[in-house]
Short mmCIF file of C-alpha atoms and ligand atoms in Angstrom, two decimals:
data_model
loop_
_atom_site.label_atom_id
_atom_site.label_comp_id
_atom_site.label_asym_id
_atom_site.label_seq_id
_atom_site.Cartn_x
_atom_site.Cartn_y
_atom_site.Cartn_z
CA GLY A 204 18.92 -61.78 -3.70
CA LEU A 205 17.60 -60.12 -7.12
CA THR A 206 14.91 -58.18 -5.22
CA GLY A 207 17.04 -56.60 -3.32
CA ARG A 208 19.39 -55.59 -5.66
CA LEU A 209 17.04 -53.98 -7.53
CA GLN A 210 15.06 -52.18 -5.18
CA ASN A 211 18.69 -50.06 -4.26
CA VAL A 212 19.24 -49.47 -7.70
CA PHE A 213 15.68 -47.85 -8.18
CA GLY A 214 15.67 -46.68 -4.91
CA LYS A 215 18.68 -44.55 -6.01
CA LEU A 216 16.51 -43.34 -8.79
CA ARG A 217 13.57 -42.76 -6.96
CA GLY A 218 14.98 -40.20 -4.92
CA LYS A 219 16.14 -37.70 -7.93
CA GLY A 220 13.36 -35.09 -9.70
CA LYS A 221 15.39 -35.53 -12.79
CA VAL A 222 17.75 -38.26 -13.77
CA SER A 223 20.63 -37.63 -16.57
CA GLU A 224 20.95 -40.06 -19.54
CA ASP A 225 24.19 -41.06 -17.31
CA ASP A 226 21.87 -41.84 -14.40
CA VAL A 227 19.69 -44.10 -16.85
CA ASN A 228 22.98 -45.86 -17.85
CA GLU A 229 24.35 -46.37 -14.80
CA ALA A 230 20.98 -47.58 -13.39
CA MET A 231 21.21 -50.27 -16.26
CA ARG A 232 24.31 -51.09 -15.38
CA GLU A 233 23.23 -52.26 -12.24
CA VAL A 234 20.43 -54.07 -13.34
CA ARG A 235 22.32 -55.90 -15.83
CA LEU A 236 24.78 -57.15 -12.97
CA ALA A 237 21.42 -57.99 -10.69
CA LEU A 238 20.50 -60.23 -13.25
CA LEU A 239 23.67 -61.74 -14.13
CA GLU A 240 23.85 -62.76 -10.79
CA ALA A 241 20.63 -64.07 -10.58
CA ASP A 242 21.98 -67.00 -13.11
CA VAL A 243 19.89 -65.14 -15.80
CA ASN A 244 21.53 -66.32 -19.13
CA PHE A 245 23.66 -63.64 -20.75
CA LYS A 246 22.00 -63.29 -24.34
CA VAL A 247 18.92 -62.67 -22.49
CA VAL A 248 20.12 -60.14 -19.89
CA LYS A 249 21.70 -58.61 -22.95
CA GLU A 250 18.41 -58.14 -25.15
CA PHE A 251 16.48 -57.45 -22.15
CA ILE A 252 18.97 -54.41 -21.14
CA ALA A 253 18.48 -53.14 -24.14
CA LYS A 254 15.29 -53.22 -24.88
CA VAL A 255 14.56 -51.21 -21.54
CA LYS A 256 16.96 -48.79 -22.50
CA GLU A 257 15.34 -47.90 -25.33
CA ARG A 258 11.78 -47.64 -24.37
CA ALA A 259 13.45 -45.75 -21.48
CA ILE A 260 14.93 -43.00 -23.73
CA GLY A 261 11.63 -43.22 -26.15
CA GLN A 262 9.65 -42.51 -23.88
CA GLU A 263 11.48 -39.72 -22.33
CA VAL A 264 12.29 -40.55 -19.37
CA MET A 265 14.60 -38.08 -18.25
CA LYS A 266 11.37 -35.52 -18.85
CA SER A 267 9.23 -37.08 -16.58
CA PHE A 268 8.56 -36.04 -12.91
CA THR A 269 9.04 -39.18 -11.81
CA PRO A 270 11.54 -40.64 -13.90
CA GLY A 271 12.32 -43.06 -11.46
CA MET A 272 9.02 -44.47 -11.72
CA VAL A 273 9.14 -44.53 -15.44
CA ILE A 274 12.07 -46.95 -15.33
CA ILE A 275 10.81 -49.38 -12.77
CA ASP A 276 7.40 -49.54 -14.70
CA ILE A 277 9.35 -50.33 -18.00
CA VAL A 278 11.73 -52.62 -16.28
CA ASN A 279 8.25 -54.31 -14.63
CA LYS A 280 6.63 -54.46 -18.54
CA GLU A 281 9.42 -56.07 -19.81
CA LEU A 282 9.91 -58.42 -16.76
CA THR A 283 6.62 -59.54 -17.52
CA GLU A 284 6.94 -59.76 -21.43
CA LEU A 285 10.33 -62.11 -20.67
CA MET A 286 8.20 -64.54 -18.56
CA GLY A 287 5.68 -64.72 -21.42
CA GLY A 288 3.37 -61.75 -20.57
CA THR A 289 0.10 -63.30 -19.95
CA GLN A 290 -0.40 -66.62 -18.22
CA SER A 291 -0.65 -69.74 -20.25
CA LYS A 292 -3.49 -72.04 -19.62
CA LEU A 293 -3.46 -76.11 -19.25
CA ALA A 294 -4.22 -77.68 -22.66
CA LYS A 295 -7.55 -79.43 -22.84
CA ALA A 296 -8.56 -82.17 -25.23
CA ASN A 297 -11.66 -81.64 -27.57
CA ARG A 298 -12.40 -85.14 -26.71
CA PRO A 299 -11.49 -86.38 -23.25
CA PRO A 300 -9.29 -87.45 -21.47
CA THR A 301 -6.48 -84.70 -21.87
CA VAL A 302 -3.68 -86.43 -21.85
CA ILE A 303 -0.17 -84.75 -19.77
CA MET A 304 2.49 -86.14 -20.14
CA MET A 305 5.54 -85.33 -17.48
CA ALA A 306 9.13 -85.06 -18.25
CA GLY A 307 12.35 -83.75 -16.55
CA LEU A 308 15.74 -85.00 -14.43
CA GLN A 309 15.44 -87.32 -11.79
CA GLY A 310 14.77 -85.12 -8.32
CA ALA A 311 13.21 -81.97 -10.40
CA GLY A 312 9.70 -82.41 -9.01
CA LYS A 313 7.90 -84.91 -11.30
CA THR A 314 6.25 -87.06 -9.28
CA THR A 315 5.72 -84.46 -6.50
CA THR A 316 4.43 -81.68 -9.29
CA SER A 317 2.02 -84.67 -10.57
CA GLY A 318 0.22 -85.24 -7.25
CA LYS A 319 -0.13 -81.16 -7.18
CA LEU A 320 -1.34 -80.92 -10.45
CA ALA A 321 -3.84 -83.98 -10.17
CA LEU A 322 -5.40 -81.84 -6.62
CA MET A 323 -5.67 -78.88 -8.29
CA LEU A 324 -7.59 -80.48 -11.13
CA GLN A 325 -9.47 -82.30 -8.30
CA LYS A 326 -10.44 -79.22 -6.74
CA GLY A 327 -11.70 -78.05 -10.47
CA ASN A 328 -14.36 -80.42 -9.69
CA HIS A 329 -12.22 -83.05 -12.43
CA LYS A 330 -11.26 -86.69 -12.17
CA PRO A 331 -7.79 -87.19 -12.83
CA LEU A 332 -5.78 -90.55 -13.30
CA LEU A 333 -2.42 -90.69 -12.10
CA VAL A 334 -0.52 -93.00 -14.03
CA ALA A 335 3.30 -94.34 -12.49
CA GLY A 336 5.13 -94.66 -15.48
CA ASP A 337 8.97 -94.61 -13.44
CA ILE A 338 9.83 -98.32 -13.63
CA TYR A 339 13.46 -97.55 -12.87
CA ARG A 340 13.81 -95.80 -9.74
CA PRO A 341 13.32 -97.99 -6.73
CA ALA A 342 10.02 -97.08 -4.90
CA ALA A 343 8.93 -94.95 -7.55
CA ILE A 344 5.61 -96.18 -7.85
CA LYS A 345 5.13 -96.81 -4.24
CA GLN A 346 6.10 -92.86 -3.86
CA LEU A 347 3.08 -91.87 -6.74
CA GLN A 348 0.79 -94.41 -4.76
CA VAL A 349 1.16 -93.00 -1.46
CA LEU A 350 0.41 -89.81 -2.77
CA GLY A 351 -2.49 -90.53 -4.52
CA ALA A 352 -3.97 -92.14 -1.46
CA GLN A 353 -3.18 -89.13 0.29
CA ILE A 354 -5.10 -86.81 -1.90
CA GLY A 355 -7.63 -89.66 -2.93
CA VAL A 356 -6.62 -89.49 -6.79
CA PRO A 357 -6.77 -93.34 -8.02
CA VAL A 358 -3.28 -94.25 -9.30
CA PHE A 359 -2.60 -96.70 -12.46
CA SER A 360 0.06 -99.20 -12.20
CA LEU A 361 1.03 -102.15 -13.77
CA GLY A 362 4.21 -102.87 -11.47
CA ASP A 363 8.08 -102.56 -12.51
CA GLN A 364 8.03 -105.34 -15.17
CA THR A 365 5.82 -103.79 -17.77
CA SER A 366 7.50 -101.53 -19.75
CA PRO A 367 6.95 -97.78 -19.52
CA VAL A 368 5.69 -97.25 -22.92
CA GLU A 369 2.80 -99.85 -22.29
CA ILE A 370 1.81 -98.65 -18.73
CA ALA A 371 1.24 -95.28 -20.57
CA ARG A 372 -0.82 -97.13 -23.51
CA ALA A 373 -3.00 -99.02 -21.12
CA GLY A 374 -3.24 -96.11 -18.56
CA VAL A 375 -4.68 -94.04 -20.64
CA ALA A 376 -7.09 -96.61 -22.31
CA HIS A 377 -7.77 -97.19 -18.49
CA ALA A 378 -8.66 -93.46 -18.14
CA LYS A 379 -11.17 -93.69 -21.10
CA GLU A 380 -12.85 -96.54 -19.72
CA ASN A 381 -13.15 -94.84 -16.39
CA GLY A 382 -14.05 -91.66 -17.15
CA HIS A 383 -10.78 -89.99 -16.35
CA ASP A 384 -11.06 -86.46 -17.90
CA TYR A 385 -7.42 -85.73 -17.04
CA VAL A 386 -4.53 -88.66 -17.00
CA ILE A 387 -1.24 -87.26 -15.77
CA VAL A 388 1.50 -89.50 -17.00
CA ASP A 389 4.81 -89.78 -14.54
CA THR A 390 7.70 -90.87 -16.06
CA ALA A 391 11.07 -91.59 -15.47
CA GLY A 392 14.39 -89.13 -15.17
CA ARG A 393 17.62 -89.49 -14.93
CA LEU A 394 20.91 -87.77 -13.76
CA HIS A 395 21.60 -86.26 -17.01
CA ILE A 396 19.63 -86.34 -20.23
CA ASP A 397 20.81 -89.56 -22.40
CA GLU A 398 19.79 -91.28 -25.40
CA ALA A 399 17.98 -93.94 -23.55
CA LEU A 400 15.58 -91.71 -21.61
CA MET A 401 14.93 -89.55 -24.81
CA GLU A 402 13.79 -92.70 -26.79
CA GLU A 403 11.51 -93.83 -23.87
CA LEU A 404 10.14 -90.13 -23.67
CA LYS A 405 9.92 -90.14 -27.23
CA GLN A 406 7.65 -93.57 -27.31
CA ILE A 407 5.63 -92.47 -24.63
CA HIS A 408 4.35 -89.80 -26.37
CA GLU A 409 4.22 -91.65 -29.38
CA VAL A 410 1.63 -94.24 -27.50
CA THR A 411 -0.04 -91.29 -25.35
CA LYS A 412 0.00 -88.67 -27.72
CA PRO A 413 -0.42 -86.16 -25.23
CA ASP A 414 -2.28 -82.78 -25.36
CA GLU A 415 0.29 -81.23 -22.94
CA VAL A 416 3.68 -82.16 -22.40
CA LEU A 417 5.07 -80.55 -19.25
CA LEU A 418 9.00 -80.22 -18.45
CA VAL A 419 9.30 -79.97 -14.65
CA VAL A 420 13.18 -78.44 -14.35
CA ASP A 421 14.12 -77.40 -10.82
CA SER A 422 14.55 -73.29 -10.85
CA MET A 423 17.08 -74.00 -7.92
CA THR A 424 19.74 -75.55 -10.80
CA GLY A 425 19.38 -71.66 -12.44
CA GLN A 426 21.16 -71.76 -15.88
CA GLU A 427 21.64 -75.63 -16.02
CA ALA A 428 17.58 -75.53 -15.71
CA VAL A 429 17.51 -73.71 -18.79
CA ASN A 430 19.76 -75.54 -20.71
CA VAL A 431 17.69 -78.65 -19.32
CA ALA A 432 14.70 -77.24 -20.98
CA LYS A 433 16.56 -76.65 -23.91
CA SER A 434 17.48 -79.85 -25.05
CA PHE A 435 14.36 -81.55 -24.03
CA HIS A 436 12.51 -78.97 -26.11
CA GLU A 437 15.12 -80.08 -28.77
CA GLN A 438 13.94 -83.66 -28.63
CA LEU A 439 10.27 -83.56 -27.67
CA GLU A 440 8.53 -80.51 -28.01
CA LEU A 441 7.36 -79.78 -25.00
CA THR A 442 3.96 -77.49 -24.57
CA GLY A 443 4.89 -75.54 -21.20
CA VAL A 444 7.42 -75.69 -18.59
CA VAL A 445 6.89 -76.42 -14.72
CA LEU A 446 9.38 -74.46 -12.42
CA THR A 447 9.67 -76.16 -9.20
CA LYS A 448 11.28 -75.05 -6.04
CA LEU A 449 10.41 -71.91 -6.39
CA ASP A 450 10.37 -71.67 -2.79
CA GLY A 451 14.15 -71.52 -1.01
CA ASP A 452 16.80 -69.65 -2.11
CA THR A 453 16.06 -69.77 -5.74
CA ARG A 454 17.86 -66.64 -7.54
CA GLY A 455 15.18 -66.16 -10.20
CA GLY A 456 17.65 -66.88 -13.19
CA ALA A 457 15.60 -70.04 -14.41
CA ALA A 458 11.72 -68.40 -14.78
CA LEU A 459 13.60 -65.37 -15.89
CA SER A 460 15.25 -66.94 -18.96
CA VAL A 461 13.45 -70.38 -19.25
CA LYS A 462 10.74 -68.29 -21.59
CA ALA A 463 13.22 -66.37 -23.58
CA VAL A 464 15.48 -69.50 -24.21
CA THR A 465 12.93 -71.70 -25.38
CA GLY A 466 10.27 -70.45 -26.62
CA CYS A 467 8.41 -72.58 -24.15
CA PRO A 468 5.78 -71.33 -21.72
CA ILE A 469 5.83 -71.63 -18.22
CA LYS A 470 2.51 -72.85 -16.92
CA PHE A 471 2.86 -73.43 -13.31
CA ALA A 472 5.03 -72.63 -10.53
CA ALA A 473 5.91 -75.09 -7.40
CA THR A 474 6.87 -74.52 -4.12
CA GLY A 475 6.91 -77.06 -1.08
CA GLU A 476 7.29 -80.55 -0.64
CA LYS A 477 3.86 -80.86 0.69
CA ILE A 478 1.25 -81.75 -1.82
CA VAL A 479 -1.07 -78.95 -2.60
CA PRO A 480 -2.97 -77.69 -5.18
CA LEU A 481 -0.14 -76.40 -8.08
CA GLU A 482 -0.38 -72.78 -8.92
CA PRO A 483 -0.79 -71.47 -12.21
CA PHE A 484 2.15 -69.01 -13.17
CA HIS A 485 1.58 -65.63 -13.43
CA PRO A 486 4.55 -63.47 -15.47
CA GLU A 487 3.29 -60.43 -14.27
CA ARG A 488 3.14 -61.47 -9.99
CA MET A 489 6.48 -63.04 -10.62
CA ALA A 490 7.86 -59.40 -11.77
CA SER A 491 6.24 -57.63 -9.31
CA ARG A 492 7.69 -60.19 -6.78
CA ILE A 493 10.76 -59.85 -8.43
CA LEU A 494 10.85 -55.41 -7.94
CA GLY A 495 9.48 -56.20 -4.50
CA MET A 496 6.43 -54.70 -5.10
CA GLY A 497 4.74 -57.48 -3.03
CA ASP A 498 2.05 -59.89 -4.41
CA MET A 499 -0.83 -56.88 -3.95
CA LEU A 500 -2.70 -58.81 -7.43
CA SER A 501 -3.19 -62.06 -5.02
CA LEU A 502 -3.79 -59.71 -1.94
CA ILE A 503 -6.69 -58.38 -4.10
CA GLU A 504 -7.75 -61.90 -5.40
CA LYS A 505 -8.17 -63.24 -2.22
CA ALA A 506 -9.90 -60.21 -1.05
CA GLN A 507 -12.28 -60.65 -4.01
CA SER A 508 -13.04 -64.42 -3.28
CA ASN A 509 -13.66 -63.38 0.69
CA ILE A 510 -14.95 -60.21 0.22
CA ASP A 511 -17.91 -58.55 -1.89
CA ALA A 512 -16.29 -57.82 -4.98
CA GLU A 513 -17.47 -53.92 -5.00
CA LYS A 514 -16.21 -53.68 -1.73
CA ALA A 515 -12.27 -55.12 -2.55
CA ALA A 516 -12.21 -52.79 -5.61
CA GLU A 517 -13.22 -49.81 -3.59
CA MET A 518 -10.44 -50.50 -0.96
CA GLU A 519 -8.18 -51.13 -3.22
CA ARG A 520 -8.74 -47.61 -5.11
CA LYS A 521 -8.71 -46.24 -1.48
CA MET A 522 -5.59 -47.59 -0.44
CA ARG A 523 -3.80 -47.24 -3.66
CA THR A 524 -5.14 -43.32 -3.30
CA ALA A 525 -3.94 -43.46 0.18
CA GLU A 526 -7.41 -41.41 0.67
CA PHE A 527 -9.07 -43.52 3.10
CA THR A 528 -10.23 -42.71 6.81
CA PHE A 529 -11.34 -44.05 9.58
CA GLU A 530 -14.47 -45.32 8.65
CA ASP A 531 -13.06 -47.09 6.00
CA PHE A 532 -10.15 -48.43 8.60
CA LEU A 533 -13.05 -49.69 10.64
CA GLU A 534 -15.10 -51.35 7.54
CA GLN A 535 -11.65 -52.44 6.00
CA MET A 536 -10.81 -54.40 9.46
CA GLU A 537 -13.83 -56.54 9.30
CA GLN A 538 -13.08 -57.19 5.90
CA VAL A 539 -10.00 -58.03 6.41
CA ARG A 540 -10.85 -60.31 9.22
CA LYS A 541 -12.42 -62.38 7.10
CA LEU A 542 -9.53 -62.89 4.63
CA GLY A 543 -7.39 -64.72 7.69
CA PRO A 544 -4.64 -63.98 9.83
CA LEU A 545 -3.44 -60.15 9.66
CA ASP A 546 0.10 -60.54 10.03
CA GLN A 547 -0.39 -62.54 6.57
CA ILE A 548 -2.36 -59.97 5.00
CA MET A 549 0.12 -57.52 6.19
CA GLU A 550 2.95 -59.39 4.41
CA MET A 551 1.49 -58.88 1.53
CA LEU A 552 1.26 -55.92 1.14
CA PRO A 553 3.67 -53.74 -0.68
CA GLY A 554 6.69 -52.39 1.26
CA MET A 555 5.52 -53.81 4.44
CA ASN A 556 8.49 -56.11 4.75
CA LYS A 557 10.53 -53.05 4.71
CA ALA A 558 9.14 -50.46 5.91
CA LYS A 559 10.20 -49.40 9.04
CA GLY A 560 8.70 -48.38 12.44
CA LEU A 561 5.70 -50.60 11.23
CA LYS A 562 6.23 -53.83 12.88
CA ASP A 563 3.63 -51.99 15.47
CA LEU A 564 1.14 -52.55 12.75
CA LYS A 565 0.73 -56.20 13.05
CA VAL A 566 -2.55 -55.88 15.01
CA ASP A 567 -2.64 -58.30 17.76
CA GLU A 568 -6.15 -60.27 16.92
CA LYS A 569 -7.46 -60.00 20.78
CA GLN A 570 -6.35 -56.83 20.46
CA VAL A 571 -8.91 -55.87 17.03
CA GLY A 572 -11.96 -55.56 19.34
CA ARG A 573 -10.22 -52.95 21.45
CA VAL A 574 -9.31 -50.95 18.03
CA GLU A 575 -12.84 -51.47 17.03
CA ALA A 576 -14.27 -49.51 20.46
CA ILE A 577 -11.70 -47.22 20.10
CA VAL A 578 -12.65 -46.34 16.44
CA LYS A 579 -16.17 -46.39 16.67
CA SER A 580 -16.32 -43.93 20.06
CA MET A 581 -15.14 -41.41 17.15
CA THR A 582 -17.63 -38.09 16.01
CA ILE A 583 -18.01 -38.89 12.34
CA ALA A 584 -15.70 -35.64 11.96
CA GLU A 585 -12.82 -37.02 13.68
CA LYS A 586 -12.93 -40.47 11.60
CA ARG A 587 -13.20 -38.62 8.55
CA LYS A 588 -10.39 -35.71 9.47
CA PRO A 589 -7.98 -37.47 12.00
CA GLU A 590 -5.78 -34.33 12.12
CA ILE A 591 -8.37 -32.73 14.21
CA ILE A 592 -7.98 -35.56 17.42
CA ASN A 593 -6.37 -33.29 19.78
CA HIS A 594 -5.95 -33.92 23.37
CA SER A 595 -8.96 -33.87 24.46
CA ARG A 596 -10.61 -35.29 21.78
CA ARG A 597 -8.42 -38.42 22.50
CA ARG A 598 -9.19 -38.44 26.25
CA ARG A 599 -13.15 -38.48 25.51
CA ILE A 600 -12.58 -41.63 23.00
CA ALA A 601 -10.93 -43.48 25.35
CA ALA A 602 -13.15 -43.05 28.15
CA GLY A 603 -15.68 -43.69 25.48
CA SER A 604 -14.36 -46.68 24.47
CA GLY A 605 -12.96 -47.64 27.92
CA THR A 606 -9.51 -47.93 26.92
CA ASN A 607 -6.79 -45.75 27.58
CA VAL A 608 -5.47 -42.39 26.63
CA ALA A 609 -1.83 -44.32 25.11
CA GLU A 610 -4.00 -46.65 23.56
CA VAL A 611 -5.73 -44.22 21.58
CA ASN A 612 -2.64 -42.52 20.76
CA ARG A 613 -1.18 -45.47 19.68
CA LEU A 614 -3.79 -46.27 17.03
CA ILE A 615 -3.77 -42.66 15.81
CA LYS A 616 -0.23 -42.58 15.25
CA GLN A 617 -0.36 -46.32 13.41
CA PHE A 618 -3.47 -45.21 11.52
CA GLU A 619 -1.06 -41.95 10.26
CA ASP A 620 1.82 -44.48 9.27
CA MET A 621 -0.39 -46.52 7.39
CA ARG A 622 -1.60 -43.63 5.47
CA LYS A 623 1.81 -42.40 5.07
CA MET A 624 3.07 -46.00 3.59
CA MET A 625 0.27 -45.89 1.35
CA LYS A 626 0.55 -42.37 -0.21
CA GLN A 627 4.57 -43.60 -0.89
CA PHE A 628 3.29 -46.95 -2.27
CA SER A 629 0.83 -44.83 -4.71
CA SER A 630 3.33 -42.38 -5.63
CA MET A 631 5.46 -45.54 -6.79
CA MET A 632 2.87 -46.87 -8.40
CA GLY A 633 2.17 -43.94 -10.37
CA PRO A 634 -1.67 -42.45 -11.00
CA LYS A 635 -2.04 -45.64 -13.54
CA GLY A 636 -0.17 -48.53 -11.49
CA PRO A 637 2.75 -50.38 -12.48
CA LYS A 638 0.39 -52.27 -14.89
CA GLY A 639 -0.73 -48.92 -16.35
CA GLY A 640 -4.18 -49.39 -14.25
CA MET A 641 -4.44 -52.15 -11.93
CA LYS A 642 -7.94 -53.71 -11.92
P1 LIG B 802 11.05 -86.22 -9.69
O1 LIG B 802 12.58 -87.38 -9.62
O2 LIG B 802 11.21 -85.64 -10.69
O3 LIG B 802 9.78 -87.58 -9.40
O4 LIG B 802 10.82 -85.79 -8.38
P2 LIG B 802 10.38 -85.78 -6.57
O5 LIG B 802 8.69 -85.30 -6.94
O6 LIG B 802 10.42 -87.29 -6.55
O7 LIG B 802 11.04 -84.72 -5.99
C1 LIG B 802 12.44 -84.80 -5.79
C2 LIG B 802 12.37 -83.95 -4.43
O8 LIG B 802 11.89 -82.92 -4.53
C3 LIG B 802 11.59 -84.67 -3.23
O9 LIG B 802 12.01 -84.60 -2.15
C4 LIG B 802 10.53 -83.51 -3.28
O10 LIG B 802 9.84 -83.52 -2.23
C5 LIG B 802 11.24 -82.37 -3.62
N1 LIG B 802 10.12 -81.04 -4.15
C6 LIG B 802 9.57 -81.49 -5.41
N2 LIG B 802 8.64 -80.43 -5.56
C7 LIG B 802 9.62 -79.20 -4.69
C8 LIG B 802 9.10 -77.65 -4.50
O11 LIG B 802 8.63 -77.02 -5.47
N3 LIG B 802 9.88 -77.41 -3.30
C9 LIG B 802 10.66 -78.12 -2.82
N4 LIG B 802 11.04 -77.22 -2.12
N5 LIG B 802 10.46 -79.37 -2.77
C10 LIG B 802 10.48 -80.13 -4.14
MG1 LIG B 803 9.19 -89.32 -9.68
#
């Protein structure tokens, strides 16, 4: 995939102490191919490469001690910019209800996304109403009703004998009368964009005066998704795009070109068929993910919502600078256990899925107690300077913790591997991190 290819390109540069202009050009050629292969619009690719090259040369990559990192940083920033730079928030009406109209081709995921959006709003203490505006697809109304019942959000419907325009109008009126602060109007799609579809959507737009017109596009369809977005935008003045099906084998092309081609921000990203709260789209996270840097920010955010914020920041800093000790390790282990299954946490760490020999690091939850016992049997000096733990110290620690020398050895080895990995990661990130200082 795209991530793998880009990692190869940067891997080659990373090893070099000094790069020539040829190296940069060569890398850019490969980035270009990788993007085209991921089905990114070719005009977008052309402009992207030109920008990166210009910045790379402007920033004197060649003179840097870590030229590869400088290029990764530039590519990361440009990818982020390409996807809109910052996260775009959902619109909010001055006077409720906020009307959100969903549009898109058949099968793009409008109905599913309507449900996810409703759930997201409901979790945010809002009172959404779903409006069943697709009267054409067999069982479309039923689909929305089942979904609404599942998440406990009411669904407004007038059956399939009333026009969608009238249903939408009545739905918004119903929301006003019943104190709903958000109305989500699900609409019909066709297999292709046609006039009848556009005419109906325009009329729904006219009567509901939506604050938000979200185009739902299937990101698996790559460039086709972008073309669809372009046509819709020309006719309907979209306010945002939702990329669905970002799970599975998406090549990334839609995410990377849709904003550049339409000028319309990607507001949400959806994965999976299950109704879970819709997730805001974060351009910088997507860029990092594409570059294979793991979802560090998600991890930090998760940590912050579960852990004391100060401790989380400190943990992040230590991980970044790779200066942590066994004392931190112990504390971190306790903190991390609050986050959820360790495997899942590990997966979110950059480089984890690729780093060799780190599989052992998957700490068995049941083993955690033993690991804690080992660390607690170390002296302060040993915790702070694990290098001094020689064989006789290991024997003492094993005896003290009720474990054996082999277990102690294994833990120390894992700890050292972890530190090494973090060092590697922090040098890859540079002193300030890929975004000029992660917070
Ligand atoms: P609509 O015709 O635009 O309303 O599309 P639906 O919401 O009915 O979805 C069409 C199909 O795509 C259904 O089988 C959904 O379960 C599936 N689907 C929708 N969103 C996603 C997504 O984000 N990921 C995956 N994997 N499937 C999705
Ligand atoms: Mg539908």
